[in-house]
Short mmCIF file of C-alpha atoms in Angstrom, two decimals:
data_model
loop_
_atom_site.label_atom_id
_atom_site.label_comp_id
_atom_site.label_asym_id
_atom_site.label_seq_id
_atom_site.Cartn_x
_atom_site.Cartn_y
_atom_site.Cartn_z
CA MET A 1 20.05 -5.18 20.13
CA LYS A 2 17.33 -3.29 22.10
CA VAL A 3 13.53 -3.56 20.75
CA HIS A 4 10.85 -0.83 21.63
CA VAL A 5 7.30 -0.58 20.60
CA ASP A 6 5.71 3.02 21.11
CA MET A 7 1.97 1.61 23.01
CA SER A 8 0.66 5.09 22.41
CA ILE A 9 1.03 4.76 18.60
CA CYS A 10 0.62 0.69 18.18
CA LEU A 11 -2.74 -0.34 16.76
CA LEU A 12 -2.56 -3.90 17.34
CA HIS A 13 -1.90 -4.67 13.74
CA GLY A 14 -0.07 -7.65 14.51
CA GLN A 15 2.27 -7.93 11.33
CA CYS A 16 5.23 -8.15 14.04
CA VAL A 17 4.06 -10.87 15.36
CA ILE A 18 3.84 -12.74 12.17
CA ALA A 19 7.40 -11.55 11.15
CA ALA A 20 9.47 -12.17 14.31
CA PRO A 21 7.43 -14.74 16.44
CA GLU A 22 10.24 -14.95 18.35
CA VAL A 23 10.23 -11.71 19.66
CA PHE A 24 6.93 -10.40 19.46
CA SER A 25 3.48 -11.96 20.36
CA PHE A 26 0.28 -11.75 21.68
CA ASP A 27 -0.93 -12.97 25.51
CA ASP A 28 -3.84 -14.36 26.34
CA GLU A 29 -5.61 -11.15 26.69
CA GLY A 30 -4.56 -10.24 22.68
CA GLN A 31 -2.07 -7.43 24.15
CA LEU A 32 1.39 -7.16 22.79
CA GLN A 33 4.60 -8.86 24.40
CA TRP A 34 7.68 -8.15 23.11
CA LEU A 35 11.30 -9.11 23.61
CA ALA A 36 13.18 -6.36 24.69
CA ASP A 37 16.38 -7.45 24.73
CA VAL A 38 17.11 -9.63 21.58
CA ASP A 39 19.82 -11.53 19.93
CA ASP A 40 21.53 -9.64 16.97
CA GLY A 41 21.11 -12.99 15.52
CA LEU A 42 17.57 -12.24 15.38
CA ARG A 43 18.40 -8.58 13.66
CA ALA A 44 17.01 -9.75 10.05
CA ASP A 45 13.59 -10.36 11.53
CA VAL A 46 12.99 -7.59 13.77
CA GLU A 47 14.17 -5.18 10.91
CA ALA A 48 11.17 -7.01 9.07
CA ALA A 49 9.25 -6.65 12.15
CA ALA A 50 9.51 -2.80 12.03
CA ASP A 51 9.57 -2.59 8.69
CA ALA A 52 6.13 -4.56 8.50
CA CYS A 53 4.36 -2.14 11.04
CA PRO A 54 1.68 0.16 9.49
CA GLU A 55 2.00 2.41 12.59
CA GLN A 56 5.83 2.64 12.30
CA ALA A 57 5.66 2.10 15.97
CA ILE A 58 8.93 -0.18 16.57
CA ARG A 59 12.15 1.15 17.29
CA ILE A 60 15.36 -0.68 16.98
CA ASP A 61 18.57 0.54 18.91
CA MET B 1 32.97 -7.03 -10.23
CA THR B 2 35.59 -4.39 -9.29
CA ALA B 3 33.49 -1.00 -9.09
CA ALA B 4 31.16 -0.25 -6.98
CA PRO B 5 27.92 -0.71 -8.32
CA ARG B 6 25.97 2.61 -9.27
CA ILE B 7 22.39 2.22 -8.47
CA THR B 8 19.49 4.68 -9.48
CA ILE B 9 16.37 4.33 -7.49
CA VAL B 10 13.48 6.23 -9.01
CA GLY B 11 10.78 7.04 -6.70
CA ALA B 12 11.15 7.97 -2.96
CA SER B 13 8.36 6.34 -0.93
CA LEU B 14 8.14 3.49 0.93
CA ALA B 15 9.09 1.07 -1.53
CA GLY B 16 12.26 3.32 -2.72
CA LEU B 17 13.14 3.65 0.75
CA ARG B 18 13.29 0.22 1.56
CA THR B 19 15.48 -0.84 -1.58
CA ALA B 20 17.95 1.74 -0.93
CA GLU B 21 18.13 0.58 2.81
CA ALA B 22 18.34 -3.08 1.56
CA VAL B 23 20.72 -2.66 -1.24
CA LEU B 24 23.33 -0.73 1.17
CA ALA B 25 22.95 -3.65 3.85
CA ALA B 26 23.74 -5.91 0.89
CA LEU B 27 26.40 -4.38 -1.12
CA PRO B 28 27.61 -1.33 1.48
CA GLU B 29 30.07 0.06 -0.92
CA ALA B 30 27.02 0.54 -3.59
CA ARG B 31 26.44 4.19 -4.67
CA VAL B 32 23.12 4.80 -4.10
CA THR B 33 20.71 7.72 -5.88
CA MET B 34 17.31 8.29 -5.08
CA VAL B 35 14.71 10.17 -7.38
CA GLY B 36 11.80 11.61 -5.96
CA ALA B 37 9.15 13.55 -7.76
CA GLU B 38 7.50 14.44 -4.35
CA ARG B 39 9.65 16.98 -2.36
CA TYR B 40 9.10 15.05 1.24
CA LEU B 41 11.11 12.38 2.65
CA PRO B 42 9.79 9.39 2.35
CA TYR B 43 5.94 8.89 4.01
CA ASN B 44 3.77 6.82 5.06
CA ARG B 45 0.31 6.84 2.87
CA PRO B 46 -2.06 4.73 4.99
CA PRO B 47 -3.27 7.39 7.02
CA LEU B 48 -3.96 10.12 4.31
CA SER B 49 -7.59 8.20 4.26
CA LYS B 50 -7.76 7.33 8.14
CA ASP B 51 -6.34 9.51 11.37
CA ALA B 52 -4.00 12.01 9.21
CA ALA B 53 -7.01 13.16 7.25
CA GLU B 54 -9.06 13.55 10.13
CA ALA B 55 -6.19 15.36 11.82
CA LEU B 56 -5.60 17.35 8.64
CA ALA B 57 -9.18 18.48 8.59
CA ALA B 58 -9.46 19.72 11.96
CA PRO B 59 -9.72 23.78 12.00
CA GLY B 60 -6.16 25.27 12.42
CA ALA B 61 -4.76 21.86 11.67
CA ASP B 62 -0.66 21.95 11.80
CA ALA B 63 0.25 20.35 8.57
CA ALA B 64 4.02 20.25 9.06
CA ALA B 65 3.05 18.11 12.65
CA VAL B 66 0.86 15.86 10.83
CA PHE B 67 3.52 15.08 8.29
CA GLU B 68 5.96 14.63 11.09
CA ARG B 69 3.72 12.10 11.90
CA LEU B 70 4.08 10.27 8.53
CA VAL B 71 7.64 10.36 8.02
CA LEU B 72 8.44 6.98 7.47
CA LYS B 73 11.89 5.88 9.90
CA SER B 74 14.77 5.18 7.92
CA ARG B 75 17.93 3.09 8.77
CA LEU B 76 19.72 5.01 5.97
CA ALA B 77 22.72 6.68 7.64
CA THR B 78 23.11 10.56 6.81
CA GLY B 79 24.12 10.92 3.33
CA ALA B 80 23.94 6.92 2.52
CA VAL B 81 22.47 7.73 0.06
CA ASP B 82 22.19 10.80 -2.22
CA MET B 83 18.63 12.08 -2.50
CA ARG B 84 16.84 14.52 -5.48
CA LEU B 85 13.98 15.51 -3.95
CA GLY B 86 11.70 17.33 -6.21
CA VAL B 87 12.59 15.97 -9.02
CA ALA B 88 10.99 13.34 -11.70
CA ALA B 89 12.62 11.03 -14.03
CA GLU B 90 12.08 12.10 -17.44
CA ALA B 91 13.11 9.14 -19.85
CA MET B 92 15.48 6.52 -20.01
CA GLU B 93 18.42 7.69 -22.86
CA LYS B 94 20.09 4.58 -23.56
CA ASP B 95 21.81 3.27 -20.18
CA ALA B 96 21.25 6.57 -18.39
CA LEU B 97 18.14 8.20 -16.61
CA ARG B 98 17.46 11.84 -17.40
CA LEU B 99 15.81 13.87 -14.59
CA SER B 100 13.35 16.51 -14.83
CA ASP B 101 15.87 19.18 -13.57
CA GLY B 102 17.98 18.19 -16.73
CA THR B 103 20.19 16.16 -15.06
CA VAL B 104 21.53 12.87 -16.54
CA LEU B 105 22.51 10.02 -14.18
CA ARG B 106 24.00 6.79 -15.23
CA HIS B 107 23.61 3.56 -13.86
CA ASP B 108 24.43 0.05 -13.25
CA TRP B 109 21.27 -0.72 -11.94
CA LEU B 110 18.07 0.93 -12.22
CA VAL B 111 15.18 0.39 -9.83
CA ALA B 112 11.71 1.34 -10.44
CA ALA B 113 9.63 2.51 -7.50
CA THR B 114 7.23 5.11 -9.13
CA GLY B 115 4.16 3.72 -7.63
CA LEU B 116 0.62 4.68 -8.71
CA ARG B 117 -0.92 8.43 -9.41
CA PRO B 118 -4.61 8.83 -9.04
CA ARG B 119 -7.00 7.49 -12.20
CA ARG B 120 -9.38 10.52 -12.59
CA LEU B 121 -12.60 11.02 -14.25
CA ALA B 122 -12.61 11.68 -17.74
CA LEU B 123 -14.53 14.96 -17.30
CA ARG B 124 -13.82 18.84 -17.08
CA GLY B 125 -14.79 21.53 -14.91
CA ALA B 126 -15.43 22.09 -11.00
CA GLU B 127 -11.51 21.52 -10.62
CA GLY B 128 -11.88 23.57 -7.24
CA ARG B 129 -14.34 20.68 -5.74
CA ARG B 130 -12.81 17.89 -7.26
CA PHE B 131 -9.88 16.00 -5.21
CA VAL B 132 -8.16 12.72 -4.98
CA LEU B 133 -6.03 11.47 -2.64
CA ARG B 134 -2.69 9.90 -2.95
CA THR B 135 -0.19 12.15 -1.72
CA PHE B 136 0.60 14.72 1.57
CA ASP B 137 -0.36 17.49 -0.85
CA GLU B 138 -3.63 16.19 -1.84
CA ALA B 139 -4.36 15.29 1.60
CA VAL B 140 -3.82 18.66 2.98
CA ARG B 141 -6.18 20.17 0.09
CA LEU B 142 -9.16 17.72 0.86
CA GLY B 143 -8.48 18.33 4.33
CA HIS B 144 -9.29 22.04 3.93
CA ALA B 145 -12.29 21.21 1.88
CA MET B 146 -13.94 18.23 4.76
CA ARG B 147 -16.11 20.94 6.86
CA PRO B 148 -18.53 19.13 9.27
CA GLY B 149 -22.16 19.18 7.29
CA ALA B 150 -20.52 19.55 4.16
CA ARG B 151 -22.00 17.36 0.96
CA MET B 152 -19.37 14.93 -0.50
CA VAL B 153 -19.54 12.55 -2.93
CA VAL B 154 -17.24 9.44 -3.57
CA ALA B 155 -16.78 8.35 -7.26
CA GLY B 156 -15.40 5.09 -6.72
CA GLY B 157 -16.23 2.50 -3.82
CA GLY B 158 -12.64 0.86 -3.45
CA PHE B 159 -10.56 0.78 0.07
CA ILE B 160 -9.62 4.41 -0.10
CA GLY B 161 -12.95 6.04 -1.07
CA CYS B 162 -14.91 3.69 1.66
CA GLU B 163 -12.34 5.09 4.16
CA ILE B 164 -12.47 8.46 3.37
CA ALA B 165 -16.24 8.00 3.06
CA ALA B 166 -15.87 6.64 6.54
CA THR B 167 -13.46 9.20 8.11
CA ALA B 168 -15.77 12.39 6.82
CA ARG B 169 -18.52 10.87 8.42
CA LYS B 170 -16.88 10.58 11.65
CA LEU B 171 -15.88 14.44 10.36
CA GLY B 172 -19.74 15.35 10.40
CA LEU B 173 -20.18 15.52 6.19
CA HIS B 174 -22.91 14.35 4.21
CA VAL B 175 -21.32 11.54 2.25
CA THR B 176 -22.80 9.52 -0.82
CA ILE B 177 -20.80 6.81 -2.42
CA VAL B 178 -20.97 6.46 -6.45
CA GLU B 179 -19.87 2.38 -7.42
CA PRO B 180 -20.09 1.50 -10.75
CA MET B 181 -20.22 -1.97 -9.65
CA GLU B 182 -23.21 -3.62 -7.76
CA GLN B 183 -21.34 -3.12 -4.36
CA PRO B 184 -18.17 -0.97 -3.08
CA MET B 185 -15.14 -3.03 -2.59
CA ILE B 186 -16.51 -6.25 -4.56
CA GLY B 187 -13.82 -6.95 -6.41
CA ALA B 188 -11.16 -7.22 -3.66
CA LEU B 189 -13.59 -8.74 -1.05
CA GLY B 190 -16.11 -10.60 -3.27
CA PRO B 191 -20.01 -10.29 -3.28
CA ARG B 192 -21.16 -11.35 0.42
CA VAL B 193 -18.53 -9.57 2.49
CA ALA B 194 -18.83 -6.33 0.01
CA ALA B 195 -22.65 -6.64 0.91
CA ALA B 196 -22.25 -6.45 4.45
CA MET B 197 -19.63 -4.05 4.39
CA ALA B 198 -22.09 -2.19 2.58
CA ALA B 199 -24.86 -2.35 5.62
CA MET B 200 -22.30 -1.65 7.56
CA HIS B 201 -21.80 1.69 5.96
CA ARG B 202 -25.69 2.21 5.52
CA ALA B 203 -25.45 1.89 9.27
CA GLN B 204 -23.72 4.81 9.79
CA GLY B 205 -24.97 7.19 7.82
CA VAL B 206 -23.15 6.82 4.04
CA THR B 207 -25.45 6.62 1.37
CA ILE B 208 -24.49 3.95 -1.30
CA LEU B 209 -25.57 4.69 -5.19
CA ALA B 210 -24.21 1.29 -6.55
CA GLY B 211 -24.15 0.45 -10.08
CA ARG B 212 -23.92 4.17 -10.85
CA SER B 213 -21.15 6.37 -12.25
CA VAL B 214 -20.65 10.10 -12.63
CA ALA B 215 -21.30 11.44 -15.94
CA ALA B 216 -20.93 15.24 -15.55
CA VAL B 217 -19.75 17.79 -13.18
CA SER B 218 -21.74 21.34 -13.32
CA ASP B 219 -19.60 24.43 -13.18
CA SER B 220 -22.63 26.44 -12.48
CA ASP B 221 -24.07 25.24 -9.67
CA SER B 222 -22.67 22.42 -6.71
CA ALA B 223 -24.41 19.10 -9.08
CA VAL B 224 -22.63 16.04 -9.82
CA ILE B 225 -24.57 14.22 -12.06
CA LEU B 226 -24.84 10.53 -12.63
CA ASP B 227 -25.36 8.31 -15.78
CA ASP B 228 -29.15 7.75 -14.96
CA GLY B 229 -29.41 11.79 -14.76
CA ARG B 230 -30.02 12.10 -11.45
CA ALA B 231 -28.22 15.01 -9.89
CA LEU B 232 -26.49 15.18 -6.56
CA GLU B 233 -25.91 18.23 -4.45
CA ALA B 234 -22.00 18.15 -3.76
CA ASP B 235 -19.62 20.37 -2.38
CA LEU B 236 -16.81 18.26 -2.96
CA MET B 237 -16.32 14.97 -4.99
CA VAL B 238 -13.43 12.76 -4.31
CA GLU B 239 -12.38 10.71 -7.08
CA ALA B 240 -11.42 7.04 -6.25
CA LEU B 241 -11.42 5.24 -8.92
CA GLY B 242 -8.30 3.29 -8.79
CA SER B 243 -4.67 4.39 -9.98
CA HIS B 244 -2.49 4.37 -12.79
CA PRO B 245 1.27 3.16 -12.69
CA ASN B 246 3.91 5.59 -13.27
CA VAL B 247 5.45 3.95 -15.92
CA GLU B 248 5.62 6.72 -18.65
CA TRP B 249 9.58 7.40 -17.88
CA LEU B 250 10.28 3.95 -19.06
CA GLU B 251 9.18 3.94 -22.30
CA GLY B 252 12.08 2.58 -24.97
CA SER B 253 13.67 1.02 -21.63
CA GLY B 254 12.80 -2.57 -23.67
CA ALA B 255 10.89 -3.40 -20.72
CA ASP B 256 6.79 -4.55 -21.09
CA LEU B 257 5.23 -1.70 -19.73
CA SER B 258 1.37 -2.62 -20.62
CA ASN B 259 0.28 -2.63 -16.42
CA GLY B 260 3.32 -1.54 -14.46
CA VAL B 261 6.28 -3.24 -15.00
CA LEU B 262 6.54 -6.73 -16.48
CA CYS B 263 9.29 -8.97 -14.05
CA ASP B 264 10.46 -12.45 -13.31
CA ASN B 265 10.47 -13.63 -10.31
CA ARG B 266 13.85 -12.06 -9.76
CA LEU B 267 11.98 -8.60 -10.28
CA ILE B 268 14.14 -8.25 -13.00
CA ALA B 269 12.21 -6.94 -16.24
CA GLN B 270 11.83 -8.51 -19.06
CA GLY B 271 13.12 -7.16 -22.08
CA ALA B 272 15.47 -4.81 -19.72
CA ASP B 273 17.87 -6.96 -18.19
CA ARG B 274 19.59 -4.05 -15.67
CA LEU B 275 15.65 -3.15 -14.50
CA LEU B 276 14.21 -3.88 -11.40
CA ALA B 277 10.90 -3.06 -10.10
CA VAL B 278 9.51 -2.79 -6.70
CA GLY B 279 6.42 -1.57 -4.92
CA ASP B 280 2.99 -0.85 -6.86
CA VAL B 281 4.64 -0.75 -10.39
CA ALA B 282 6.19 -4.56 -9.94
CA ARG B 283 4.25 -6.72 -12.05
CA PHE B 284 5.77 -10.34 -10.95
CA PRO B 285 4.96 -13.85 -10.58
CA ASN B 286 4.20 -15.26 -7.20
CA PRO B 287 4.35 -19.00 -7.06
CA LEU B 288 1.79 -19.44 -4.05
CA PHE B 289 -0.60 -17.88 -6.65
CA GLY B 290 0.20 -20.02 -9.99
CA PRO B 291 2.33 -18.87 -13.02
CA ALA B 292 0.61 -15.48 -13.61
CA PRO B 293 2.37 -12.13 -12.96
CA ARG B 294 0.51 -9.44 -11.28
CA ARG B 295 0.72 -6.50 -9.61
CA VAL B 296 -0.36 -6.23 -6.32
CA GLU B 297 -1.45 -2.57 -4.71
CA HIS B 298 -0.83 -3.34 -0.86
CA TRP B 299 1.19 -1.96 1.75
CA CYS B 300 3.37 -5.00 2.71
CA VAL B 301 4.43 -5.08 -1.33
CA PRO B 302 7.05 -2.51 -0.89
CA GLY B 303 9.17 -3.93 1.73
CA GLN B 304 8.79 -7.14 0.58
CA THR B 305 10.10 -6.33 -3.32
CA ALA B 306 12.42 -3.85 -1.90
CA ARG B 307 14.43 -7.00 -0.09
CA ARG B 308 13.99 -9.31 -3.01
CA ALA B 309 15.30 -6.63 -5.62
CA ALA B 310 18.56 -6.05 -3.43
CA GLU B 311 18.70 -9.88 -3.11
CA THR B 312 18.83 -10.10 -6.84
CA ILE B 313 21.03 -7.08 -7.29
CA ALA B 314 23.56 -8.15 -4.86
CA ALA B 315 23.68 -11.91 -6.05
CA CYS B 316 23.88 -10.70 -9.64
CA GLU B 317 27.53 -8.37 -8.58
CA THR B 318 28.64 -11.33 -6.49
CA GLY B 319 28.40 -13.69 -9.40
CA ARG B 320 25.89 -15.94 -7.47
CA ASP B 321 22.05 -16.57 -9.26
CA PRO B 322 19.43 -15.38 -7.02
CA GLU B 323 17.84 -17.92 -4.76
CA PRO B 324 14.38 -19.09 -6.64
CA GLY B 325 10.95 -19.04 -5.44
CA PHE B 326 10.38 -15.20 -4.26
CA ALA B 327 6.62 -16.12 -2.95
CA PRO B 328 5.68 -13.16 -0.55
CA MET B 329 2.43 -13.43 1.68
CA PRO B 330 0.10 -10.53 0.43
CA SER B 331 -1.56 -8.62 3.11
CA PHE B 332 -3.74 -5.65 3.78
CA TRP B 333 -5.62 -3.70 6.55
CA SER B 334 -8.26 -1.15 6.25
CA ASP B 335 -9.93 0.62 9.03
CA GLN B 336 -13.61 1.82 8.27
CA HIS B 337 -15.98 3.08 10.76
CA GLY B 338 -13.42 1.65 13.79
CA THR B 339 -13.54 -1.54 12.40
CA ARG B 340 -10.60 -3.13 11.28
CA LEU B 341 -10.60 -5.51 8.17
CA GLN B 342 -7.17 -7.33 8.03
CA SER B 343 -6.80 -9.81 5.09
CA PHE B 344 -4.08 -12.64 4.30
CA GLY B 345 -3.84 -13.79 0.78
CA ALA B 346 -5.61 -13.26 -2.13
CA PRO B 347 -9.23 -12.67 -1.67
CA ALA B 348 -9.59 -11.03 -5.00
CA LEU B 349 -8.82 -14.56 -6.57
CA ALA B 350 -11.04 -16.47 -4.71
CA GLU B 351 -14.42 -17.94 -6.33
CA ALA B 352 -16.06 -18.60 -2.85
CA ALA B 353 -16.10 -17.00 0.67
CA GLU B 354 -16.98 -18.88 3.61
CA VAL B 355 -17.45 -17.59 7.35
CA ILE B 356 -15.64 -19.78 9.46
CA SER B 357 -16.39 -17.40 12.59
CA GLY B 358 -19.19 -14.72 13.53
CA ASP B 359 -21.75 -13.78 11.69
CA LEU B 360 -21.80 -11.51 8.61
CA THR B 361 -24.86 -9.75 9.55
CA GLN B 362 -22.99 -8.43 12.67
CA VAL B 363 -19.68 -6.79 11.22
CA GLY B 364 -18.84 -3.83 13.38
CA THR B 365 -20.20 -4.89 16.38
CA GLU B 366 -19.07 -8.72 16.53
CA PRO B 367 -15.52 -10.17 15.19
CA VAL B 368 -15.95 -12.16 11.79
CA ILE B 369 -13.52 -14.21 9.84
CA VAL B 370 -13.74 -15.17 6.38
CA GLU B 371 -11.87 -18.04 4.79
CA TYR B 372 -11.88 -17.82 0.99
CA HIS B 373 -11.69 -20.73 -1.62
CA ARG B 374 -10.27 -21.07 -5.22
CA GLY B 375 -10.62 -24.88 -6.34
CA GLY B 376 -11.40 -25.79 -3.35
CA ARG B 377 -8.14 -24.48 -1.85
CA PRO B 378 -7.86 -21.52 0.69
CA VAL B 379 -6.38 -18.75 -0.99
CA ALA B 380 -7.47 -15.87 1.01
CA VAL B 381 -8.26 -15.21 5.20
CA LEU B 382 -10.17 -12.23 6.23
CA GLY B 383 -10.93 -10.87 9.63
CA LEU B 384 -13.34 -7.97 10.03
CA GLY B 385 -13.15 -6.51 13.42
CA ALA B 386 -11.18 -9.90 14.48
CA PRO B 387 -8.40 -9.37 17.28
CA PRO B 388 -4.82 -10.10 15.67
CA ALA B 389 -4.59 -12.75 18.16
CA ALA B 390 -7.82 -14.84 16.57
CA LEU B 391 -6.34 -14.38 13.46
CA ALA B 392 -2.72 -15.81 13.65
CA PRO B 393 -3.42 -19.23 13.38
CA HIS B 394 -5.65 -18.77 10.73
CA ARG B 395 -2.82 -17.07 8.55
CA ALA B 396 -0.39 -19.94 9.67
CA ARG B 397 -2.69 -22.15 8.45
CA LEU B 398 -3.25 -20.71 4.85
CA GLU B 399 0.80 -20.25 4.79
CA ARG B 400 1.16 -23.79 4.80
CA ALA B 401 -2.49 -24.11 2.83
CA LEU B 402 -0.56 -22.30 0.02
CA SER B 403 3.22 -23.06 0.20
CA PRO B 404 4.12 -24.08 -3.75
CA GLU B 405 5.18 -27.59 -2.08
CA THR B 406 1.62 -28.18 -1.43
CA VAL B 407 0.28 -26.80 -3.91
CA GLU B 408 2.59 -28.42 -6.72
#
């Protein structure tokens, strides 16, 4: 599955990092990093991360 | 079970939408109907006191464009759910539900996701100058009134009150918060943090009248009268005094409706075994915080309870017992004067607060992290202007400290 974060609306709440730490993380500068191509085995976690995003910035294809 | 279960979800906001998605993911054959009193597709409410409020107050604001950005992303396939929008649930009739358009819906499972409505001041008069903030239509109406230079009284200094006060200051209004308790947000944040937040609001030009309440509004002039007799000039007043759960339609269901819908840990209503509750109306025990059932009005709760309710229904439909021990971590955030508050756990349950990083006199200029304790154990962590990366390890530590295995 493909994961995309719209950084024009992301406000770095960090809820995705908590819901799916295998996929989303903060780098040393505090910027959001994520895996763009994720194994389907993690779908439930990634969906939980997308649901938890207060800005609804995460898209899963 | 042989026939596809009929599942009626009442409430078409975040909790209803996430429940519909989770139910169909677990039981693709289920026939799901969603009933929503508002005429809108499910949308995101938190921005209504923040950036959407600002956008709606702009001269010539395009409400439709603002709404477009609030619509919640959905995983529902087109036509997967029978959506009845602009229709309210009126009453239970045995195992069926009567809607405001006269329709009667039969169900195997009923999910209450009807959320809250704002509490109003028990006062008459000045209706044209009085506002609440829960729905998009209410936000549009308030947006028209938030003109630069206007004098705004916010009755109630909870999160919504403080957020709309901060937004109004940014828009150039004169803002006074009238808070019945000693500080705004004191119940949610405790006295030390609430005092620091009050100082930040004052530094941003918000007047705070604490320990006071609104006693009357004048129809003849623009006065708002406080309980000590003082009169405030107000072109508009926002009533932000908390909320009532929308549960009247469930009278006669057998459920305990004394504060939302009393549920067990599976989210099945006590006294009504085909009824579940999700989101703001669900009052359920969370093992992270002991056996007392509680209602939690945080944005994260709809998603967490929706998945739990779907799991419960799916387990019952397939003859399994739902997994025990639903223990969701509460979290909330608030944005005020450009400072983000981010909380994990339940600061409202704490007896004491300890600053573990930064200095509360610097809230708004430097990051601060506060840990809350009850009975000597951490129950919450709050960041004020703290970067999420700095909060993440504290959140993980909190999770370990609260886990039911550690507690008892």
